[in-house]
Coordinates of N, CA and C in Angstrom, one line a residue:
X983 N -5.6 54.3 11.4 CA -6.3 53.9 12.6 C -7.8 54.1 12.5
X984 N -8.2 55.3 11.9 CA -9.5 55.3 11.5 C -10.2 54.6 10.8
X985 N -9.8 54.1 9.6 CA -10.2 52.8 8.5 C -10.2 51.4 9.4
X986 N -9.5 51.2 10.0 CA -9.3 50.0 10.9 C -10.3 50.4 11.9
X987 N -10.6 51.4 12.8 CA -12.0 51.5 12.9 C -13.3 51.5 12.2
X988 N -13.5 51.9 11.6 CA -14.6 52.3 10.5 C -14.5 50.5 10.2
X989 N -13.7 50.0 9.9 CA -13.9 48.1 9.5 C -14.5 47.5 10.3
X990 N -14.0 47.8 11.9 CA -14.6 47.2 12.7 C -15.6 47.3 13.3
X991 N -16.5 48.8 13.1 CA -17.9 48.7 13.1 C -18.7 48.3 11.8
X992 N -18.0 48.0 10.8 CA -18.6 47.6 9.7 C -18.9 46.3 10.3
X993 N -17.9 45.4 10.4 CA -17.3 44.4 10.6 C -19.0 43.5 12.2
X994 N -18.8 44.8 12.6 CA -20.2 44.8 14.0 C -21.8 44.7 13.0
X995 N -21.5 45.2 12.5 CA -22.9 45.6 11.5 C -23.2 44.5 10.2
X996 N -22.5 43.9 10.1 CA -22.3 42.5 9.2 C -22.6 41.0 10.2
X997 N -22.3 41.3 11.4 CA -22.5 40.6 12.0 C -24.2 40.2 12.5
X998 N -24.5 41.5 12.9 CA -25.7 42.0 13.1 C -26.7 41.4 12.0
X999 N -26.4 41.7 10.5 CA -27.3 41.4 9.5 C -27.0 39.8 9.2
X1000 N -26.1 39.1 9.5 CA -26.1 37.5 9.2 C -26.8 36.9 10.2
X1001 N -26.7 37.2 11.5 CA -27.7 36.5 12.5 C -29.4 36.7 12.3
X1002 N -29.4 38.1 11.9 CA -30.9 38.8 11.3 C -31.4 37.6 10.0
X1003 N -30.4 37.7 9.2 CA -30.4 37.3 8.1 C -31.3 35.9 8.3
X1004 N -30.0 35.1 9.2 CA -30.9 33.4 9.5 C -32.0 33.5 10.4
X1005 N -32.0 34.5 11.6 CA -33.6 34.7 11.8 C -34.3 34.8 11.0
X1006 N -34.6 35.1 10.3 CA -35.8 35.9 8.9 C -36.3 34.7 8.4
X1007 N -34.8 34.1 7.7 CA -35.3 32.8 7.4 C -35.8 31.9 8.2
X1008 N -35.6 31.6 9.1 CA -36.1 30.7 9.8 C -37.5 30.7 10.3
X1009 N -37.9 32.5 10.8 CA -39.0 32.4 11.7 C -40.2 32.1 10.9
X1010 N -41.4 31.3 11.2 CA -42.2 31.7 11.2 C -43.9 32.1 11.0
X1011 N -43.3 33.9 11.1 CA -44.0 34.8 11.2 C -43.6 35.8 10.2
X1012 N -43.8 35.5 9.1 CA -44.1 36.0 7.8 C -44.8 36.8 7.2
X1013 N -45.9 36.5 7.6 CA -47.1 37.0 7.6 C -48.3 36.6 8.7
X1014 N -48.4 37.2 9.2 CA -49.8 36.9 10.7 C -50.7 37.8 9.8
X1015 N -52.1 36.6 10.8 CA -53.8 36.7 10.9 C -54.1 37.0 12.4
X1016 N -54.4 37.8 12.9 CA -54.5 37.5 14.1 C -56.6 37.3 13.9
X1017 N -57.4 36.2 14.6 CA -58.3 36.2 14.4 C -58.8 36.0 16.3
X1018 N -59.6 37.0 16.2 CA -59.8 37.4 18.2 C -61.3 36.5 18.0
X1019 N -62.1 37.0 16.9 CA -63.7 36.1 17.1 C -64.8 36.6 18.1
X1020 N -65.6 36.0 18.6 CA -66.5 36.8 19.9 C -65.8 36.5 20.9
X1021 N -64.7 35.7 21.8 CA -64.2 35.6 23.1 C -62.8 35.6 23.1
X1022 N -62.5 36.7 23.5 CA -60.8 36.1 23.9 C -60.0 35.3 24.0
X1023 N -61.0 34.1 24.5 CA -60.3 33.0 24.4 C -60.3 32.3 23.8
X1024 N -61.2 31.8 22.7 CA -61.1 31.7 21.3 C -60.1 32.4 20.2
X1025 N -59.6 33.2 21.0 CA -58.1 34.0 20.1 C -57.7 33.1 19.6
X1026 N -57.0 33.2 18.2 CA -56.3 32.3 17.6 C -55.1 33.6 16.6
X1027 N -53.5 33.0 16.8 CA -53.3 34.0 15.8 C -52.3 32.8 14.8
X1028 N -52.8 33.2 13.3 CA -52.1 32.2 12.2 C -50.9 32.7 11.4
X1029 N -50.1 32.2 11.6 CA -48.4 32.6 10.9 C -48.0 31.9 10.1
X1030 N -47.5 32.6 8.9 CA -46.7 31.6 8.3 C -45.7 31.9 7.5
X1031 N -44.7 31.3 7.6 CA -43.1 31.3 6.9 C -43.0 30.8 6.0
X1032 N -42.1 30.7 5.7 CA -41.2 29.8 4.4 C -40.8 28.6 4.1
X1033 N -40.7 28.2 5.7 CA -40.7 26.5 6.3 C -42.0 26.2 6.6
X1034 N -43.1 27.0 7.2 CA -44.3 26.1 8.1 C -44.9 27.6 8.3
X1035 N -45.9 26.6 8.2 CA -47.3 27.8 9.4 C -47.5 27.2 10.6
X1036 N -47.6 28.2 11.1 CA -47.7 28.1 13.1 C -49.2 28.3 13.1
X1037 N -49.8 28.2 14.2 CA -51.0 28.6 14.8 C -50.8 28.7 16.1
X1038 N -50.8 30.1 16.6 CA -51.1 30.3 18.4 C -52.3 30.5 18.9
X1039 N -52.7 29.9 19.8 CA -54.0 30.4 20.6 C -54.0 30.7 22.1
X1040 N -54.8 31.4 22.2 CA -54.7 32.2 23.5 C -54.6 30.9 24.5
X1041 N -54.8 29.8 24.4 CA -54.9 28.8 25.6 C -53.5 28.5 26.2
X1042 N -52.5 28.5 25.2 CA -51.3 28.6 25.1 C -50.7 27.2 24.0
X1043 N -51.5 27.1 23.6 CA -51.3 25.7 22.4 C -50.9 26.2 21.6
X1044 N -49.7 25.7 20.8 CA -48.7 25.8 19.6 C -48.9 24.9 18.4
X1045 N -49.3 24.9 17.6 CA -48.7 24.1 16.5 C -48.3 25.0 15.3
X1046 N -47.8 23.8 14.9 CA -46.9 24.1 13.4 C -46.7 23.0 12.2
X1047 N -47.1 23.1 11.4 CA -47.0 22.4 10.4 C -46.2 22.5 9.1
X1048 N -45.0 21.9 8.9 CA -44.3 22.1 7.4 C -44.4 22.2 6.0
X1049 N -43.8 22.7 5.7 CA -44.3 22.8 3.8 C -43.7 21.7 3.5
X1050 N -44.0 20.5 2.8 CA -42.8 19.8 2.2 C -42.8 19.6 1.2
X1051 N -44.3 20.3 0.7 CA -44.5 20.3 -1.1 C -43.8 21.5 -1.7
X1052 N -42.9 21.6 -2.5 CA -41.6 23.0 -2.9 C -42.7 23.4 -4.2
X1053 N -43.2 22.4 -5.3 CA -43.9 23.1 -6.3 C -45.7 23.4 -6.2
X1054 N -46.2 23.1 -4.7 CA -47.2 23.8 -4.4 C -47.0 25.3 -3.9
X1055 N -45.8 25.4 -3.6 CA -46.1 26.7 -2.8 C -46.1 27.4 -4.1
X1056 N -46.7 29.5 -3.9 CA -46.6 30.2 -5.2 C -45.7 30.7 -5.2
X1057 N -44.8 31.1 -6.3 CA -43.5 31.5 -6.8 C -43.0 32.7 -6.1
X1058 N -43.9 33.6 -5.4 CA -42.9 34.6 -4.4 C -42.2 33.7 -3.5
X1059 N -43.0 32.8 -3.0 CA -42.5 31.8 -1.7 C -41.6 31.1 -2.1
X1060 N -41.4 30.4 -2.9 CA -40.3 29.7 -3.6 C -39.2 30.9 -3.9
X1061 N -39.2 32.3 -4.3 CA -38.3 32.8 -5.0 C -37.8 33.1 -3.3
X1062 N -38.0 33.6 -2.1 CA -37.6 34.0 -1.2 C -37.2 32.7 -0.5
X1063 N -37.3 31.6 -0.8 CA -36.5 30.4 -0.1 C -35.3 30.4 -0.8
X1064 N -35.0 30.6 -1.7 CA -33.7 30.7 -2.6 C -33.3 31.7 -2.4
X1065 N -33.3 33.1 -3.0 CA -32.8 34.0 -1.8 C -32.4 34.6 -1.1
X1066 N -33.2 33.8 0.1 CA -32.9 34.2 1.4 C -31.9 33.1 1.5
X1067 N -32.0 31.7 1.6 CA -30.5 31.0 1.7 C -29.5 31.7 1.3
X1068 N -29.4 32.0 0.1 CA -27.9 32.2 -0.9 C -27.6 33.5 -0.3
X1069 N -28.7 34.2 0.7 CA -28.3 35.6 1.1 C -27.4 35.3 2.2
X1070 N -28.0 33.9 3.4 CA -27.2 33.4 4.2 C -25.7 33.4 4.1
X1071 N -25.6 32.5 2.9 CA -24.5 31.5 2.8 C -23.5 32.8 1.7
X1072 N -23.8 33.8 1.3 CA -23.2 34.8 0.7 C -22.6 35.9 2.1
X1073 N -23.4 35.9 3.3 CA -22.7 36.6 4.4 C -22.0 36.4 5.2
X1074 N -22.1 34.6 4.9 CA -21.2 34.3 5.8 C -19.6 33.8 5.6
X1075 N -19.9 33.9 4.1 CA -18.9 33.8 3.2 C -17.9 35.0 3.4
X1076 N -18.4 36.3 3.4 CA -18.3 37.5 3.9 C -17.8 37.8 5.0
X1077 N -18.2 37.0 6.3 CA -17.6 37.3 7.0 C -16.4 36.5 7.5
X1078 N -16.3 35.4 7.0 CA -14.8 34.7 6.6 C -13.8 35.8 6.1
X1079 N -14.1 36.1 5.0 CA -13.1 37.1 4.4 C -12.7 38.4 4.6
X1080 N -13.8 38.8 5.1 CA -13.5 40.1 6.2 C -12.6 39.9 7.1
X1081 N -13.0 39.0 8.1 CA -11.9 38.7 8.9 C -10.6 38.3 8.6
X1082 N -10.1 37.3 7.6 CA -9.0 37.5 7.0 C -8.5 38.8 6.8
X1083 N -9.3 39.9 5.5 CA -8.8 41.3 5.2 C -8.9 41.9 6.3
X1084 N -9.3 42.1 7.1 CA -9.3 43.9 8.1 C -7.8 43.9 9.0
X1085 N -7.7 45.2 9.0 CA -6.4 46.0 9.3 C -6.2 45.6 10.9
X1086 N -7.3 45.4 11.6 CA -7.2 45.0 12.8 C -6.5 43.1 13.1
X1087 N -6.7 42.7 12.2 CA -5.9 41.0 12.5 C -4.5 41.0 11.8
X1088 N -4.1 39.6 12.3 CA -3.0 39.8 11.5 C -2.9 38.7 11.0
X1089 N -4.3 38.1 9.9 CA -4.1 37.3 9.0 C -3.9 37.8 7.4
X1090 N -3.9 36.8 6.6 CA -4.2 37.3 5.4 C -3.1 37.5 4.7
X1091 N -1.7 37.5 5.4 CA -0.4 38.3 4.6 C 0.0 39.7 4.6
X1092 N 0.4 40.3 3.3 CA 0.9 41.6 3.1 C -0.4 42.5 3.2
X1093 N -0.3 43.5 3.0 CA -1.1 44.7 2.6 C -1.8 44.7 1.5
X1094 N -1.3 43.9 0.6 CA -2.4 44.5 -0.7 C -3.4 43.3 -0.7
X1095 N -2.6 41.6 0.2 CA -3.4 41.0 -0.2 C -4.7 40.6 0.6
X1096 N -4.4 41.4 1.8 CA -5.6 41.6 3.0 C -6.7 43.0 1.9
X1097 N -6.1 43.7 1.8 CA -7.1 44.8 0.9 C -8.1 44.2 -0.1
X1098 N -7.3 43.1 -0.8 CA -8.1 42.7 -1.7 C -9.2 41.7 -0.7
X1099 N -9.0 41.3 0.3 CA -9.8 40.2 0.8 C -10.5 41.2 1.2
X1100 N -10.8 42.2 1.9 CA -11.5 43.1 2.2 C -12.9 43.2 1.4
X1101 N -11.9 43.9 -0.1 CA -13.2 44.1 -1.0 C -13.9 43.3 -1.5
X1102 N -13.4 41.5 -1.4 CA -13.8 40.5 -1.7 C -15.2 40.3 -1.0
X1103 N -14.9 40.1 0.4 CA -16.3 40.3 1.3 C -16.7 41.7 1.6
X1104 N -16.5 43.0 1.3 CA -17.4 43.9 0.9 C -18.5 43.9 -0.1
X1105 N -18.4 42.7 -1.3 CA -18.8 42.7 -2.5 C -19.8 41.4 -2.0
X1106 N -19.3 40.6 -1.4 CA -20.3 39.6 -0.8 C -21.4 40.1 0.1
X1107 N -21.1 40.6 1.2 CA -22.0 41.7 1.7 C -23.1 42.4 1.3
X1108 N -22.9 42.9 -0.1 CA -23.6 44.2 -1.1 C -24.5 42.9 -1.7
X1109 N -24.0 41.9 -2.5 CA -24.4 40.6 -2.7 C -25.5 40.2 -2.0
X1110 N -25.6 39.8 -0.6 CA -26.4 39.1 0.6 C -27.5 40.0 0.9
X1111 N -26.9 41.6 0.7 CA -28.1 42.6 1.2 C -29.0 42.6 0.3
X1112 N -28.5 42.3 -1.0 CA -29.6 42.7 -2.4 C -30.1 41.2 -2.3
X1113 N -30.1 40.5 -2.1 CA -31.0 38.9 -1.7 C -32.0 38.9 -1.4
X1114 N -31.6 39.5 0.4 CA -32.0 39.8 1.2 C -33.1 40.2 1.4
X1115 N -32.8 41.4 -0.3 CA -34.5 42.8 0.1 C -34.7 42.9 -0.9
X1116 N -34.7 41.8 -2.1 CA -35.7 41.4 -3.1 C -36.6 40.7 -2.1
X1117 N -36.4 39.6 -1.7 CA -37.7 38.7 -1.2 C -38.3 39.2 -0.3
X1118 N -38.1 40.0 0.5 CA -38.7 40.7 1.5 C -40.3 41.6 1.0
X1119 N -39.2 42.6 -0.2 CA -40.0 43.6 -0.3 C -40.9 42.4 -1.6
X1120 N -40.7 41.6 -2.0 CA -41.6 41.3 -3.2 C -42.6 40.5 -1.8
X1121 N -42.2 39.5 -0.9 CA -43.2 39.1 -0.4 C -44.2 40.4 0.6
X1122 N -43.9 41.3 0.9 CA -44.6 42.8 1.2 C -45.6 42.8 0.3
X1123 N -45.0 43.0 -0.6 CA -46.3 43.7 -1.7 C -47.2 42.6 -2.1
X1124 N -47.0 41.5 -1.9 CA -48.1 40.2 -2.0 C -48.8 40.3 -1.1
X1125 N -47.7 40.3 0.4 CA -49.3 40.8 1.3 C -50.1 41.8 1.0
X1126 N -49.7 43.0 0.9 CA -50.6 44.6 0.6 C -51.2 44.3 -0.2
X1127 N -50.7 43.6 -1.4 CA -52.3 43.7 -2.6 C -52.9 42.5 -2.5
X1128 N -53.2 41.3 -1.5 CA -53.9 40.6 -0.8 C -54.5 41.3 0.1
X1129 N -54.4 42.2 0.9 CA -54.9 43.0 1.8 C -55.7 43.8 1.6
X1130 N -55.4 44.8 0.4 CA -56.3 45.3 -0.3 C -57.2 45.3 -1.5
X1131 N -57.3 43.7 -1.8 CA -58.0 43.1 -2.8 C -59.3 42.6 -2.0
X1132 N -60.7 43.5 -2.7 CA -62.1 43.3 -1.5 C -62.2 42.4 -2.3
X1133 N -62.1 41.5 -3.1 CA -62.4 40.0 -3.5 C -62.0 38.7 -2.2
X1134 N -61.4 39.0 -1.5 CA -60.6 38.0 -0.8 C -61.1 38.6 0.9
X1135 N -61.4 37.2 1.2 CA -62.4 37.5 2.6 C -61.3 37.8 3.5
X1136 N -61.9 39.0 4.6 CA -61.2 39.3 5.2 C -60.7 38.2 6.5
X1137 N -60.8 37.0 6.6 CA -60.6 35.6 7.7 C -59.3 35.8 6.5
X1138 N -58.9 35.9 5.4 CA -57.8 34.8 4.4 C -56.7 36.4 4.4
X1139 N -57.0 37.4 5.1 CA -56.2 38.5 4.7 C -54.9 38.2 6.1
X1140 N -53.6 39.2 5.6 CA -53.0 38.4 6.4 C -52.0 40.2 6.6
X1141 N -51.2 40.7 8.0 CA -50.4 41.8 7.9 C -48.9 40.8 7.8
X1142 N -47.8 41.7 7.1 CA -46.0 41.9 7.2 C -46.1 41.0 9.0
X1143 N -45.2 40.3 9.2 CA -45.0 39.7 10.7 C -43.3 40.4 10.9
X1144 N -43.0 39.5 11.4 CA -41.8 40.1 12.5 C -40.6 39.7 11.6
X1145 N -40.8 38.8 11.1 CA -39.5 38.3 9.7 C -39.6 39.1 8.7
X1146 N -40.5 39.7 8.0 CA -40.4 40.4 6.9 C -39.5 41.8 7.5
X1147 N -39.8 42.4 9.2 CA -39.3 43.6 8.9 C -37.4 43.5 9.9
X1148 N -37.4 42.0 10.2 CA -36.1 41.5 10.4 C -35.2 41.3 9.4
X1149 N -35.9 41.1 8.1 CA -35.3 41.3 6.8 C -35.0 42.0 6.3
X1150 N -35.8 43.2 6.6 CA -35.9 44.3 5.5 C -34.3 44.9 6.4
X1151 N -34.3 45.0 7.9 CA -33.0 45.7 8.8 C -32.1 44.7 8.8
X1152 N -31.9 43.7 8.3 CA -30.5 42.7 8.1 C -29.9 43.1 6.4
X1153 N -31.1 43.4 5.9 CA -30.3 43.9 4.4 C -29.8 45.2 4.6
X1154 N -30.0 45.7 5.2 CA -29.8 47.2 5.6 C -28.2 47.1 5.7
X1155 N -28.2 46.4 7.2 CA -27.1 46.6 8.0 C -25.7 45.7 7.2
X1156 N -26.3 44.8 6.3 CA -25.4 44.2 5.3 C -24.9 45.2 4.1
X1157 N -25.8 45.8 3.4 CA -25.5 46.7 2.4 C -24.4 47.7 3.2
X1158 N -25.2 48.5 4.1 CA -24.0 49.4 4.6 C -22.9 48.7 5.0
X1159 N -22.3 47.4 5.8 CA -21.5 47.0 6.0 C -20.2 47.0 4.7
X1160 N -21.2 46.3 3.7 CA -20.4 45.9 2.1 C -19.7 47.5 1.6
X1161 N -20.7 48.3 1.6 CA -20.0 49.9 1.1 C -19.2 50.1 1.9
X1162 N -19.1 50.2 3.4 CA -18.2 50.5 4.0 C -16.9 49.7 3.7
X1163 N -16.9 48.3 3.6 CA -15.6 47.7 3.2 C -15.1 48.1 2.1
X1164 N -15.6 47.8 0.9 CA -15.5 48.7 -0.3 C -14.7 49.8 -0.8
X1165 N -15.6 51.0 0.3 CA -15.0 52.2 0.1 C -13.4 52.1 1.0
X1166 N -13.4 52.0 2.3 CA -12.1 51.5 2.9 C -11.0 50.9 1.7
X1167 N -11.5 50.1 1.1 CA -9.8 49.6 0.3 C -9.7 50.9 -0.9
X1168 N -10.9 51.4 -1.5 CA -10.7 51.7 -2.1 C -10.2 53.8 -1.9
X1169 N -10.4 53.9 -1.2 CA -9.5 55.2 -0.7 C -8.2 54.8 -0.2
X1170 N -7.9 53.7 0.3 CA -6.6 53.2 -0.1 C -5.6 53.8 -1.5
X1171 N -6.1 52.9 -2.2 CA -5.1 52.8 -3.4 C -5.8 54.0 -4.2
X1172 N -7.0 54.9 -3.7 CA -7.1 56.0 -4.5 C -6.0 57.0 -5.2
X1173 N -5.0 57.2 -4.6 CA -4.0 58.5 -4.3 C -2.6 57.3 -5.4
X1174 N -2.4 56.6 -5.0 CA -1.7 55.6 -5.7 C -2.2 55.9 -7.1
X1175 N -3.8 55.7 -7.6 CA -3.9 55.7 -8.8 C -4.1 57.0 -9.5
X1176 N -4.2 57.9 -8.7 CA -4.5 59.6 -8.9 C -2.8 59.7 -9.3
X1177 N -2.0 59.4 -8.3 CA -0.5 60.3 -8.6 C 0.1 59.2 -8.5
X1178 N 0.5 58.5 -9.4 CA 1.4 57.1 -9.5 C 2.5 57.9 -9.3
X1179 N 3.6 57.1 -8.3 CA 4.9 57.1 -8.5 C 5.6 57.7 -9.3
X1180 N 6.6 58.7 -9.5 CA 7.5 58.9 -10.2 C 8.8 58.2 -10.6
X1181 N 8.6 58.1 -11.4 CA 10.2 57.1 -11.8 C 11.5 57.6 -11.9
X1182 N 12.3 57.7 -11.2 CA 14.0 58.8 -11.6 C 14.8 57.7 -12.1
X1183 N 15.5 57.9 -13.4 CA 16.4 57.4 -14.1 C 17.1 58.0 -14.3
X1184 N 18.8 57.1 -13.7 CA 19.6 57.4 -13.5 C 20.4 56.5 -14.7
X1185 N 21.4 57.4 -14.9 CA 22.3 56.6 -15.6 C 23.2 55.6 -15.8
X1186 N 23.0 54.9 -16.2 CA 23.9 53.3 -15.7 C 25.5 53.6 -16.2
X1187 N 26.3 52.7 -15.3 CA 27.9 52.5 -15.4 C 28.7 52.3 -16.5
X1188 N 27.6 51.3 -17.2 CA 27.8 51.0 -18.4 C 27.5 52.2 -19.5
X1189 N 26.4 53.0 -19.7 CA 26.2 54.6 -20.0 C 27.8 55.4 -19.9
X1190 N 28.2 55.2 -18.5 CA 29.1 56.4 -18.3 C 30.3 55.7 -18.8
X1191 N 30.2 54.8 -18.8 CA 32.0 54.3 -19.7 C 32.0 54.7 -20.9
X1192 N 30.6 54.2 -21.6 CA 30.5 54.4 -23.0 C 30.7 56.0 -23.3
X1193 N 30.5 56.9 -22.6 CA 30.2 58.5 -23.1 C 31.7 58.6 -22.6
X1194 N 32.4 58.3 -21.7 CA 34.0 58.5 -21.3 C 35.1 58.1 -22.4
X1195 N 34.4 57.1 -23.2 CA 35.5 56.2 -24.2 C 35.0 57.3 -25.5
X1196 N 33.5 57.5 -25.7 CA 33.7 58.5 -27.0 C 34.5 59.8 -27.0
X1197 N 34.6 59.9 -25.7 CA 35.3 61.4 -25.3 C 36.4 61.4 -25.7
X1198 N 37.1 60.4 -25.6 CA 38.5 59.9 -25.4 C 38.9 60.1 -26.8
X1199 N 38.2 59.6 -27.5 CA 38.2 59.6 -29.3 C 38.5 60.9 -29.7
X1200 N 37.6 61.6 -29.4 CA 37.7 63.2 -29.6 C 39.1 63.3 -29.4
X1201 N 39.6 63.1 -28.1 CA 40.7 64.3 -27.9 C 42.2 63.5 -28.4

């Protein structure tokens, strides 16, 4: 009953990092400028994602414009468009199979072959998180050493936005989900492979005739 709990808050927390997951990719706000200037209202603040840069201004005007050039952008941004998809489509993969394996449904068949489905998307999970928080943290550190490179004017410097650190807590909550499934099957069949079965052989019919008919000779 406990494992079957422990799954199903896993099970919550997998959930949690796949919806994070496609927010991240999707938003954005990647990285923000916020540029205030001498009036308030002239506020402008500049974002930009993976798909597009946005521009808000205090007036309440939106735009957004798309990338559509793939080999202009520079290679962190390309590495975290691939990434972050495969992190998607690796969680949600995950959460198909979870749901199959956990002790709480009653899909999947027998016992061993829901266990294995288990660790199947536990492993997808651990998979999606490490996607996840390569491109995150490598696009981080592009911002920081753009931030702190005094070559580069401070209008072109840019902080982490709201996706980088929706990323960083969707890998999180995916990795721990994956160990938790993991460890669950595998305290399972732990004790199984620690103290295998004992085998008692007994003596067959055919055994006892044969040792009755040698006897027989004897006397």
């Amino acid at each position: 009953m406990a494992s079957a709990s422990l799954q199903f808050f896993a099970f919550i927390l997998a959930l949690f990092g796949v919806f994070g997951d496609i927010t991240a990719t999707l938003l954005p706000n990647w990285k923000v400028n916020a540029d205030v200037g001498s009036n308030i209202i002239t506020a402008i603040t500049q974002m930009q994602g993976l798909w597009m840069d946005c521009t808000w201004y205090s007036t309440g005007m939106f735009s957004c414009t798309l990338k559509y050039s793939v080999l202009s952008l520079p290679i962190y941004i390309q590495a975290a468009r691939t990434t972050m998809v495969l992190s998607c489509i690796l969680s949600a993969f995950g959460i198909c199979i979870t749901t199959v394996g956990m002790k709480c449904t009653k899909l999947g068949g027998d016992t061993d072959s829901k266990s294995h489905a288990c660790f199947a998307g536990g492993v997808c999970f651990i998979l999606a998180g490490i996607f996840g928080l390569v491109p995150t943290s490598w696009y981080t550190r592009e911002i920081i050493s753009n931030f702190l490179d005094q070559t580069i004017p401070e209008s072109s410097k840019h902080e982490p936005g709201g996706a980088v650190y929706t990323g960083f807590i969707s890998a999180g909550f995916l990795l721990i989900a994956g160990v938790i499934f993991c460890t669950s099957c595998f305290k399972k069949h732990q004790g199984a492979w620690i103290y295998p079965p004992k085998q008692h052989h007994f003596p067959s019919a055919e055994q006892e005739s044969n040792a009755g008919y040698n006897l027989k000779d004897y006397v």
